[in-house]
Amino acid sequence: MNAVRYVKKAKKGNKEALLQLIMAEKDDYYRLALTYMGNSHDAMDAMEEMIVRLYENIGQLKKAESFYSWSRTILVNSCKALLRKRQQLVLLDDAGADGRSAAEHAPPGDPYRYTDQQMDIRQMLLHLNEQQQEAIQLKYWHDLDYQTIAEMTNVPVGTVKSRIFQGLKKLRELYGGEADESR
């Protein structure tokens, strides 16, 4: 799919072109929203909010080739806004309002259900501050590069690298792993 061509069509008001762009990355959007929101219902709400914002603001996009990083930033901001409205903690809440985990909220056939290992990792991440958690999840769960994370979180690249380094260092201290290899 030629994303730049579809972005140009979408900027001219073609709703179908915008829909094609979104559908091409729907799984990545969903995983990202689920990471922030903790359950599939809230993740879908955040995606709906993102789509509305994309439609309303597509004319403001300067570089067509930046559509996906721009749209992910909008999704992250939508998630954070929804979480603020609900007074939840960003990336920390892996239990819903009814006390069930995010895995229990997901439909049985949902390929994004949390595994036991992912839930253990989420528990480990609770020992980090919110910025470190966010940076580590975006880097390692969503395979985003430092520059993209910096743009999404509106901080310098060096800050992203520092958050990841310090977070991983703290996890190593708490849980072991990658001990000093010079011994």
mmCIF file of N, CA, C and O in Angstrom, residues 31-102:
data_model
loop_
_atom_site.group_PDB
_atom_site.id
_atom_site.type_symbol
_atom_site.label_atom_id
_atom_site.label_comp_id
_atom_site.label_asym_id
_atom_site.label_seq_id
_atom_site.Cartn_x
_atom_site.Cartn_y
_atom_site.Cartn_z
ATOM 1 N N ARG A 31 -2.817 -2.890 19.801
ATOM 2 C CA ARG A 31 -1.827 -3.309 20.802
ATOM 3 C C ARG A 31 -1.331 -2.113 21.611
ATOM 4 O O ARG A 31 -1.187 -2.191 22.833
ATOM 5 N N LEU A 32 -1.073 -1.005 20.921
ATOM 6 C CA LEU A 32 -0.598 0.195 21.593
ATOM 7 C C LEU A 32 -1.657 0.719 22.558
ATOM 8 O O LEU A 32 -1.366 1.013 23.724
ATOM 9 N N ALA A 33 -2.893 0.807 22.112
ATOM 10 C CA ALA A 33 -3.979 1.286 22.968
ATOM 11 C C ALA A 33 -4.201 0.338 24.149
ATOM 12 O O ALA A 33 -4.421 0.780 25.276
ATOM 13 N N LEU A 34 -4.120 -0.962 23.904
ATOM 14 C CA LEU A 34 -4.311 -1.951 24.964
ATOM 15 C C LEU A 34 -3.216 -1.833 26.025
ATOM 16 O O LEU A 34 -3.479 -1.992 27.219
ATOM 17 N N THR A 35 -2.011 -1.527 25.604
ATOM 18 C CA THR A 35 -0.917 -1.331 26.542
ATOM 19 C C THR A 35 -1.242 -0.209 27.523
ATOM 20 O O THR A 35 -1.021 -0.334 28.719
ATOM 21 N N TYR A 36 -1.760 0.874 27.005
ATOM 22 C CA TYR A 36 -2.085 2.015 27.858
ATOM 23 C C TYR A 36 -3.360 1.800 28.667
ATOM 24 O O TYR A 36 -3.414 2.112 29.843
ATOM 25 N N MET A 37 -4.392 1.285 28.022
ATOM 26 C CA MET A 37 -5.715 1.265 28.639
ATOM 27 C C MET A 37 -5.948 0.048 29.538
ATOM 28 O O MET A 37 -6.761 0.103 30.440
ATOM 29 N N GLY A 38 -5.293 -1.070 29.258
ATOM 30 C CA GLY A 38 -5.402 -2.224 30.131
ATOM 31 C C GLY A 38 -6.549 -3.172 29.818
ATOM 32 O O GLY A 38 -6.585 -4.271 30.329
ATOM 33 N N ASN A 39 -7.524 -2.762 29.009
ATOM 34 C CA ASN A 39 -8.595 -3.681 28.626
ATOM 35 C C ASN A 39 -9.079 -3.335 27.228
ATOM 36 O O ASN A 39 -8.891 -2.212 26.744
ATOM 37 N N SER A 40 -9.686 -4.299 26.579
ATOM 38 C CA SER A 40 -10.041 -4.140 25.168
ATOM 39 C C SER A 40 -11.115 -3.080 24.950
ATOM 40 O O SER A 40 -11.064 -2.360 23.957
ATOM 41 N N HIS A 41 -12.065 -2.961 25.867
ATOM 42 C CA HIS A 41 -13.138 -1.967 25.698
ATOM 43 C C HIS A 41 -12.570 -0.545 25.685
ATOM 44 O O HIS A 41 -12.877 0.251 24.791
ATOM 45 N N ASP A 42 -11.735 -0.234 26.671
ATOM 46 C CA ASP A 42 -11.144 1.101 26.735
ATOM 47 C C ASP A 42 -10.172 1.337 25.576
ATOM 48 O O ASP A 42 -10.047 2.459 25.080
ATOM 49 N N ALA A 43 -9.483 0.284 25.149
ATOM 50 C CA ALA A 43 -8.576 0.415 24.000
ATOM 51 C C ALA A 43 -9.360 0.788 22.746
ATOM 52 O O ALA A 43 -8.931 1.647 21.968
ATOM 53 N N MET A 44 -10.509 0.167 22.576
ATOM 54 C CA MET A 44 -11.345 0.491 21.409
ATOM 55 C C MET A 44 -11.877 1.930 21.507
ATOM 56 O O MET A 44 -11.955 2.635 20.505
ATOM 57 N N ASP A 45 -12.233 2.372 22.706
ATOM 58 C CA ASP A 45 -12.667 3.757 22.898
ATOM 59 C C ASP A 45 -11.564 4.735 22.488
ATOM 60 O O ASP A 45 -11.819 5.742 21.827
ATOM 61 N N ALA A 46 -10.337 4.424 22.898
ATOM 62 C CA ALA A 46 -9.201 5.285 22.557
ATOM 63 C C ALA A 46 -8.967 5.307 21.049
ATOM 64 O O ALA A 46 -8.672 6.364 20.473
ATOM 65 N N MET A 47 -9.126 4.146 20.409
ATOM 66 C CA MET A 47 -8.957 4.098 18.952
ATOM 67 C C MET A 47 -10.037 4.912 18.253
ATOM 68 O O MET A 47 -9.755 5.606 17.271
ATOM 69 N N GLU A 48 -11.260 4.855 18.757
ATOM 70 C CA GLU A 48 -12.334 5.656 18.172
ATOM 71 C C GLU A 48 -12.014 7.138 18.288
ATOM 72 O O GLU A 48 -12.199 7.898 17.336
ATOM 73 N N GLU A 49 -11.529 7.529 19.448
ATOM 74 C CA GLU A 49 -11.148 8.929 19.665
ATOM 75 C C GLU A 49 -10.034 9.323 18.692
ATOM 76 O O GLU A 49 -10.042 10.421 18.130
ATOM 77 N N MET A 50 -9.066 8.438 18.491
ATOM 78 C CA MET A 50 -7.974 8.710 17.565
ATOM 79 C C MET A 50 -8.505 8.910 16.143
ATOM 80 O O MET A 50 -8.097 9.845 15.455
ATOM 81 N N ILE A 51 -9.425 8.066 15.728
ATOM 82 C CA ILE A 51 -9.962 8.162 14.363
ATOM 83 C C ILE A 51 -10.675 9.493 14.158
ATOM 84 O O ILE A 51 -10.496 10.153 13.127
ATOM 85 N N VAL A 52 -11.438 9.912 15.153
ATOM 86 C CA VAL A 52 -12.133 11.202 15.057
ATOM 87 C C VAL A 52 -11.113 12.333 14.940
ATOM 88 O O VAL A 52 -11.247 13.216 14.085
ATOM 89 N N ARG A 53 -10.079 12.281 15.781
ATOM 90 C CA ARG A 53 -9.052 13.333 15.732
ATOM 91 C C ARG A 53 -8.291 13.320 14.415
ATOM 92 O O ARG A 53 -7.949 14.372 13.880
ATOM 93 N N LEU A 54 -8.012 12.133 13.910
ATOM 94 C CA LEU A 54 -7.327 12.045 12.611
ATOM 95 C C LEU A 54 -8.169 12.685 11.519
ATOM 96 O O LEU A 54 -7.662 13.458 10.703
ATOM 97 N N TYR A 55 -9.444 12.344 11.513
ATOM 98 C CA TYR A 55 -10.347 12.883 10.495
ATOM 99 C C TYR A 55 -10.428 14.407 10.590
ATOM 100 O O TYR A 55 -10.363 15.103 9.571
ATOM 101 N N GLU A 56 -10.530 14.918 11.812
ATOM 102 C CA GLU A 56 -10.658 16.362 12.004
ATOM 103 C C GLU A 56 -9.372 17.110 11.701
ATOM 104 O O GLU A 56 -9.416 18.273 11.290
ATOM 105 N N ASN A 57 -8.228 16.478 11.894
ATOM 106 C CA ASN A 57 -6.951 17.190 11.815
ATOM 107 C C ASN A 57 -6.027 16.734 10.694
ATOM 108 O O ASN A 57 -4.876 17.153 10.665
ATOM 109 N N ILE A 58 -6.489 15.877 9.808
ATOM 110 C CA ILE A 58 -5.610 15.360 8.747
ATOM 111 C C ILE A 58 -5.005 16.484 7.904
ATOM 112 O O ILE A 58 -3.883 16.382 7.431
ATOM 113 N N GLY A 59 -5.732 17.577 7.784
ATOM 114 C CA GLY A 59 -5.227 18.718 7.013
ATOM 115 C C GLY A 59 -4.002 19.366 7.626
ATOM 116 O O GLY A 59 -3.248 20.063 6.942
ATOM 117 N N GLN A 60 -3.776 19.154 8.915
ATOM 118 C CA GLN A 60 -2.634 19.752 9.606
ATOM 119 C C GLN A 60 -1.345 18.941 9.449
ATOM 120 O O GLN A 60 -0.276 19.428 9.794
ATOM 121 N N LEU A 61 -1.464 17.718 8.932
ATOM 122 C CA LEU A 61 -0.280 16.868 8.751
ATOM 123 C C LEU A 61 0.591 17.464 7.648
ATOM 124 O O LEU A 61 0.136 17.652 6.525
ATOM 125 N N LYS A 62 1.843 17.760 8.006
ATOM 126 C CA LYS A 62 2.737 18.411 7.045
ATOM 127 C C LYS A 62 3.416 17.419 6.102
ATOM 128 O O LYS A 62 3.485 17.633 4.913
ATOM 129 N N LYS A 63 3.925 16.322 6.652
ATOM 130 C CA LYS A 63 4.633 15.327 5.837
ATOM 131 C C LYS A 63 3.779 14.075 5.746
ATOM 132 O O LYS A 63 3.521 13.413 6.747
ATOM 133 N N ALA A 64 3.388 13.723 4.547
ATOM 134 C CA ALA A 64 2.538 12.545 4.342
ATOM 135 C C ALA A 64 3.218 11.268 4.831
ATOM 136 O O ALA A 64 2.554 10.374 5.358
ATOM 137 N N GLU A 65 4.534 11.193 4.694
ATOM 138 C CA GLU A 65 5.252 9.983 5.105
ATOM 139 C C GLU A 65 5.309 9.830 6.629
ATOM 140 O O GLU A 65 5.691 8.775 7.134
ATOM 141 N N SER A 66 4.921 10.851 7.359
ATOM 142 C CA SER A 66 4.910 10.797 8.825
ATOM 143 C C SER A 66 3.548 10.410 9.389
ATOM 144 O O SER A 66 3.334 10.497 10.597
ATOM 145 N N PHE A 67 2.624 9.985 8.549
ATOM 146 C CA PHE A 67 1.262 9.719 8.993
ATOM 147 C C PHE A 67 1.211 8.737 10.159
ATOM 148 O O PHE A 67 0.519 8.976 11.147
ATOM 149 N N TYR A 68 1.933 7.617 10.056
ATOM 150 C CA TYR A 68 1.811 6.592 11.084
ATOM 151 C C TYR A 68 2.406 7.025 12.420
ATOM 152 O O TYR A 68 1.832 6.749 13.479
ATOM 153 N N SER A 69 3.525 7.723 12.427
ATOM 154 C CA SER A 69 4.054 8.198 13.709
ATOM 155 C C SER A 69 3.147 9.284 14.275
ATOM 156 O O SER A 69 2.911 9.337 15.488
ATOM 157 N N TRP A 70 2.598 10.135 13.414
ATOM 158 C CA TRP A 70 1.660 11.176 13.840
ATOM 159 C C TRP A 70 0.396 10.544 14.422
ATOM 160 O O TRP A 70 -0.083 10.961 15.479
ATOM 161 N N SER A 71 -0.124 9.530 13.767
ATOM 162 C CA SER A 71 -1.358 8.899 14.241
ATOM 163 C C SER A 71 -1.123 8.139 15.547
ATOM 164 O O SER A 71 -1.980 8.131 16.425
ATOM 165 N N ARG A 72 0.049 7.516 15.701
ATOM 166 C CA ARG A 72 0.353 6.837 16.966
ATOM 167 C C ARG A 72 0.458 7.849 18.110
ATOM 168 O O ARG A 72 0.027 7.571 19.232
ATOM 169 N N THR A 73 1.024 9.010 17.815
ATOM 170 C CA THR A 73 1.111 10.059 18.831
ATOM 171 C C THR A 73 -0.287 10.501 19.247
ATOM 172 O O THR A 73 -0.563 10.688 20.441
ATOM 173 N N ILE A 74 -1.164 10.643 18.293
ATOM 174 C CA ILE A 74 -2.549 11.015 18.597
ATOM 175 C C ILE A 74 -3.211 9.924 19.431
ATOM 176 O O ILE A 74 -3.933 10.213 20.387
ATOM 177 N N LEU A 75 -2.947 8.669 19.107
ATOM 178 C CA LEU A 75 -3.516 7.559 19.881
ATOM 179 C C LEU A 75 -3.010 7.576 21.323
ATOM 180 O O LEU A 75 -3.791 7.435 22.257
ATOM 181 N N VAL A 76 -1.722 7.771 21.501
ATOM 182 C CA VAL A 76 -1.149 7.828 22.853
ATOM 183 C C VAL A 76 -1.787 8.980 23.631
ATOM 184 O O VAL A 76 -2.173 8.826 24.791
ATOM 185 N N ASN A 77 -1.911 10.134 22.990
ATOM 186 C CA ASN A 77 -2.527 11.287 23.662
ATOM 187 C C ASN A 77 -3.993 11.019 23.987
ATOM 188 O O ASN A 77 -4.490 11.440 25.033
ATOM 189 N N SER A 78 -4.685 10.314 23.111
ATOM 190 C CA SER A 78 -6.087 9.954 23.375
ATOM 191 C C SER A 78 -6.175 9.022 24.579
ATOM 192 O O SER A 78 -7.054 9.183 25.430
ATOM 193 N N CYS A 79 -5.276 8.048 24.637
ATOM 194 C CA CYS A 79 -5.252 7.123 25.776
ATOM 195 C C CYS A 79 -5.002 7.879 27.074
ATOM 196 O O CYS A 79 -5.700 7.669 28.073
ATOM 197 N N LYS A 80 -4.013 8.743 27.057
ATOM 198 C CA LYS A 80 -3.681 9.492 28.263
ATOM 199 C C LYS A 80 -4.842 10.390 28.687
ATOM 200 O O LYS A 80 -5.128 10.513 29.884
ATOM 201 N N ALA A 81 -5.510 11.006 27.738
ATOM 202 C CA ALA A 81 -6.649 11.871 28.061
ATOM 203 C C ALA A 81 -7.786 11.059 28.676
ATOM 204 O O ALA A 81 -8.393 11.484 29.671
ATOM 205 N N LEU A 82 -8.069 9.892 28.093
ATOM 206 C CA LEU A 82 -9.116 9.033 28.652
ATOM 207 C C LEU A 82 -8.758 8.556 30.059
ATOM 208 O O LEU A 82 -9.618 8.493 30.942
ATOM 209 N N LEU A 83 -7.505 8.235 30.264
ATOM 210 C CA LEU A 83 -7.074 7.789 31.581
ATOM 211 C C LEU A 83 -7.173 8.925 32.606
ATOM 212 O O LEU A 83 -7.571 8.693 33.752
ATOM 213 N N ARG A 84 -6.819 10.121 32.197
ATOM 214 C CA ARG A 84 -6.946 11.264 33.107
ATOM 215 C C ARG A 84 -8.406 11.484 33.473
ATOM 216 O O ARG A 84 -8.726 11.744 34.635
ATOM 217 N N LYS A 85 -9.280 11.358 32.470
ATOM 218 C CA LYS A 85 -10.708 11.526 32.735
ATOM 219 C C LYS A 85 -11.195 10.506 33.744
ATOM 220 O O LYS A 85 -12.050 10.783 34.566
ATOM 221 N N ARG A 86 -10.693 9.310 33.677
ATOM 222 C CA ARG A 86 -11.137 8.235 34.566
ATOM 223 C C ARG A 86 -10.295 8.144 35.824
ATOM 224 O O ARG A 86 -10.448 7.225 36.614
ATOM 225 N N GLN A 87 -9.342 9.041 35.952
ATOM 226 C CA GLN A 87 -8.439 9.106 37.098
ATOM 227 C C GLN A 87 -7.753 7.769 37.353
ATOM 228 O O GLN A 87 -7.694 7.279 38.480
ATOM 229 N N GLN A 88 -7.244 7.178 36.283
ATOM 230 C CA GLN A 88 -6.492 5.936 36.394
ATOM 231 C C GLN A 88 -5.020 6.264 36.204
ATOM 232 O O GLN A 88 -4.659 7.324 35.709
ATOM 233 N N LEU A 89 -4.176 5.348 36.567
ATOM 234 C CA LEU A 89 -2.750 5.515 36.378
ATOM 235 C C LEU A 89 -2.342 5.003 35.011
ATOM 236 O O LEU A 89 -2.711 3.914 34.617
ATOM 237 N N VAL A 90 -1.543 5.776 34.286
ATOM 238 C CA VAL A 90 -1.069 5.377 32.971
ATOM 239 C C VAL A 90 -0.176 4.153 33.091
ATOM 240 O O VAL A 90 0.756 4.128 33.885
ATOM 241 N N LEU A 91 -0.490 3.139 32.348
ATOM 242 C CA LEU A 91 0.309 1.919 32.213
ATOM 243 C C LEU A 91 0.437 1.087 33.495
ATOM 244 O O LEU A 91 1.145 0.107 33.512
ATOM 245 N N LEU A 92 -0.201 1.492 34.563
ATOM 246 C CA LEU A 92 -0.060 0.731 35.793
ATOM 247 C C LEU A 92 -1.251 -0.153 36.068
ATOM 248 O O LEU A 92 -1.161 -1.133 36.779
ATOM 249 N N ASP A 93 -2.394 0.173 35.523
ATOM 250 C CA ASP A 93 -3.630 -0.504 35.892
ATOM 251 C C ASP A 93 -3.842 -1.737 35.029
ATOM 252 O O ASP A 93 -4.370 -1.651 33.942
ATOM 253 N N ASP A 94 -3.419 -2.913 35.546
ATOM 254 C CA ASP A 94 -3.717 -4.113 34.777
ATOM 255 C C ASP A 94 -4.906 -4.835 35.385
ATOM 256 O O ASP A 94 -5.165 -5.973 35.069
ATOM 257 N N ALA A 95 -5.667 -4.143 36.204
ATOM 258 C CA ALA A 95 -6.939 -4.676 36.688
ATOM 259 C C ALA A 95 -8.018 -3.656 36.380
ATOM 260 O O ALA A 95 -7.808 -2.470 36.529
ATOM 261 N N GLY A 96 -9.142 -4.129 35.912
ATOM 262 C CA GLY A 96 -10.242 -3.245 35.571
ATOM 263 C C GLY A 96 -10.991 -2.805 36.808
ATOM 264 O O GLY A 96 -10.646 -3.154 37.935
ATOM 265 N N ALA A 97 -12.047 -2.038 36.606
ATOM 266 C CA ALA A 97 -12.839 -1.508 37.712
ATOM 267 C C ALA A 97 -13.465 -2.641 38.529
ATOM 268 O O ALA A 97 -13.715 -2.488 39.718
ATOM 269 N N ASP A 98 -13.685 -3.780 37.881
ATOM 270 C CA ASP A 98 -14.310 -4.893 38.598
ATOM 271 C C ASP A 98 -13.274 -5.834 39.224
ATOM 272 O O ASP A 98 -13.616 -6.894 39.726
ATOM 273 N N GLY A 99 -11.999 -5.437 39.151
ATOM 274 C CA GLY A 99 -10.956 -6.244 39.772
ATOM 275 C C GLY A 99 -10.396 -7.339 38.888
ATOM 276 O O GLY A 99 -9.497 -8.046 39.291
ATOM 277 N N ARG A 100 -10.927 -7.484 37.699
ATOM 278 C CA ARG A 100 -10.419 -8.524 36.798
ATOM 279 C C ARG A 100 -9.218 -7.974 36.033
ATOM 280 O O ARG A 100 -9.131 -6.798 35.745
ATOM 281 N N SER A 101 -8.331 -8.856 35.643
ATOM 282 C CA SER A 101 -7.153 -8.433 34.899
ATOM 283 C C SER A 101 -7.522 -8.136 33.456
ATOM 284 O O SER A 101 -8.586 -8.500 32.978
ATOM 285 N N ALA A 102 -6.594 -7.482 32.756
ATOM 286 C CA ALA A 102 -6.825 -7.155 31.354
ATOM 287 C C ALA A 102 -7.053 -8.418 30.531
ATOM 288 O O ALA A 102 -7.835 -8.421 29.585
#
